[in-house]
Amino acid sequence: MTLTPQKTSLLDVGLTWHNSFSQLGRSFYTPLAPHPLPSPYWVGRSTAVAHAMGLDAAWLDSPDFLDVVAGNQPMAGTQPLASVYSGHQFGQWAGQLGDGRAILLGETAQGLELQLKGAGPTPYSRRGDGRAVLRSSIREFLCSEAMHGLGIATSRALCVVGSDAPIYRETVETAAVVARVAPSFIRFGHFEHFSHSHQHEALKKLADYVIDRFYPQCRMDDKHAGNPYAALLEAVSIRTAKMVAQWQAVGFCHGVMNTDNMSILGLTIDYGPFQFLDAFDPGHICNHSDTQGRYAFDQQPNIAYWNLFCLGDALLPLIKEQGLAMAALASYKTVFPTTFEALMGAKLGLTDLGCNASLSDKTLLEDILKLLAENRVDYPLFWRHLSNSEGGTQTQKVRDLFLNREAADAWLLRYSARITPAGRMAATALMLKTNPKFVLRNHLGEQAIQQAHLKDFSQVETLLRLLESPYEEHPGFDGYAALPPAWASSIEISCSS
Ligand code: AMP
Ligand code: MG
């Protein structure tokens, strides 16, 4: 491994940079450049994200751009910085945190920020080394694009670069940087930071920035007694409710729903010990470090509300009236269940679950979730096979997933009676675009990581392609949509990254 000399010339990639966050002022961040990463190499690249941010995808083949992502060359027009935030971690106030290993380079004319995660120490690194390891970087890269492919609001990932530089975790690993992209990486924790430290002017500046950029309708809203900050809290509650409803429907477990990992835009961010469920277990804990199960799969909807409550508390100096804040938060309690039921209805091929679901449809849904849990049925396969079962008439593959076939048959009989012959085609079409064939199961990520450690990145590329369009059939790739191997259940993913 040779040490790559730091380039001082500015690389112009033909983008116009606006960098509105940096204009907030120095109480919000520390300006600093990424730390150089020796001898970087490409691990994964997304041309779709390059297009979205207005970057010519040819840069993803360029050694100069490789150096940019590795932190070895500055880019013209950017203003690199690390932002400060605080937050509640595992239910406890954790005080000041901040971008301990992520550096925001800037924001393109398309309004997308580019951030390098794993770019070296910052004033907010505390005892951390500022780096990220290859395995967690590949997982973040693939999962960002997988969630986008599923239609779930998320930060995106432009690319991952690796290096043989040693990184010390439980064992010695190697370093990587993920280039993440989102309209903003502002978290609930940014608001908590300025509120808890009684910097109310900065708090207002931050809220005004977020409203003006992302929630301008909050200034026109007359529902909240003309209070734009209460309107903001409601808008964030609604976006968060919709995002978490999608997580629950697809079987996604985030793993670390601390308030500093909650996006003010209702995006899924900070992919760490996440997992897509294989066998359906509502109480599944995907994060090996979460010994109490605070962030278990079935706790996520309540935790999101708890986190929104923290945001409401942080915004109180601006909202001023507790009643207004509570009313804004209440929207979560209606939007989450109605969105979740509508999504689950679509998984069943029924368009009218949601606001006006009949009692028998609700029971049909509740009963299948209970049966899936009792039989620990593979969650993605159940829904995909059901989608291909022609309204519940071709059910062999579905019933084979259950230990209790009698109970499965009884439910399938009720289900096929519910889908009328006339409605079967429409139901199948809806289900096939609602129930993905491909999800980033832990063992798939793990296989790609093992190969990547051998400098073979073809699995990263294949998974990216499948996960970008997870509802397509992709003939020849059925192995990636199959039951997980036995060893998958022994994979342990923790906060270590
Ligand atoms: P996370 O659990 O990944 O959301 O991280 C919580 C906080 O720790 C954030 O402020 C991160 O920036 C910081 N952090 C995590 N890992 C590191 C690291 N290796 N070096 C520095 N800071 C880190
Ligand atoms: Mg985080």
XYZ file of N, CA and C in Angstrom, residues 8 23 58 74 99-100 105 114 117 146 164 204 252 266 269 272 289 295 309 336 343 401 403 414 436 439 478 494:
84
model
N -3.682 19.175 -4.059
C -4.181 20.468 -3.598
C -5.007 21.162 -4.679
N -24.328 28.296 5.035
C -24.681 29.704 5.252
C -25.390 29.941 6.588
N -19.774 9.475 -15.972
C -18.407 9.121 -16.369
C -17.416 9.398 -15.234
N -9.640 17.917 -3.105
C -10.808 18.779 -2.907
C -11.544 19.044 -4.222
N -21.454 15.109 13.596
C -20.881 14.287 12.522
C -19.480 13.856 12.945
N -19.401 12.684 13.543
C -18.114 12.217 14.075
C -17.241 11.577 13.007
N -19.836 17.722 1.897
C -19.030 18.475 0.932
C -19.777 19.703 0.437
N -24.075 16.206 -0.747
C -23.154 15.073 -0.878
C -22.315 15.011 0.393
N -19.121 9.568 4.353
C -19.149 8.919 5.670
C -17.937 8.007 5.816
N -31.512 -0.051 -2.158
C -32.601 -1.021 -2.044
C -33.868 -0.325 -1.559
N -6.945 -0.403 1.799
C -6.409 -1.464 2.662
C -5.950 -0.924 4.016
N -34.306 28.749 16.196
C -35.260 29.388 15.283
C -34.675 29.468 13.871
N -38.778 -4.242 7.412
C -37.462 -3.632 7.618
C -37.292 -3.227 9.078
N -38.016 12.888 7.192
C -38.692 11.589 7.163
C -38.018 10.622 6.202
N -32.324 7.019 7.390
C -30.898 7.394 7.338
C -30.088 6.552 8.321
N -27.111 1.042 9.846
C -26.115 0.338 10.657
C -26.494 -1.122 10.756
N -26.290 -5.265 19.680
C -25.962 -4.416 20.835
C -27.212 -3.982 21.604
N -35.317 -1.466 20.225
C -35.584 -1.219 18.801
C -36.009 -2.479 18.051
N -41.849 12.931 19.885
C -42.132 13.644 21.129
C -40.893 14.447 21.552
N -50.136 6.850 10.907
C -49.435 5.563 10.907
C -50.393 4.394 10.657
N -51.153 -0.119 3.106
C -50.013 -0.845 2.520
C -50.204 -2.350 2.640
N -44.743 -23.044 2.870
C -43.953 -22.211 3.785
C -44.387 -22.381 5.242
N -45.622 -24.567 8.667
C -45.589 -25.865 9.354
C -47.026 -26.353 9.525
N -60.314 -18.582 2.819
C -60.995 -17.293 3.084
C -60.473 -16.221 2.135
N -42.004 -7.147 -2.995
C -40.765 -7.279 -3.767
C -40.298 -8.727 -3.884
N -35.088 -8.546 -1.683
C -34.753 -7.625 -0.584
C -33.324 -7.944 -0.138
N -32.992 -16.217 -9.485
C -33.911 -16.679 -8.442
C -33.199 -17.034 -7.130
N -23.976 -5.763 14.816
C -24.040 -4.915 16.013
C -23.834 -3.458 15.610
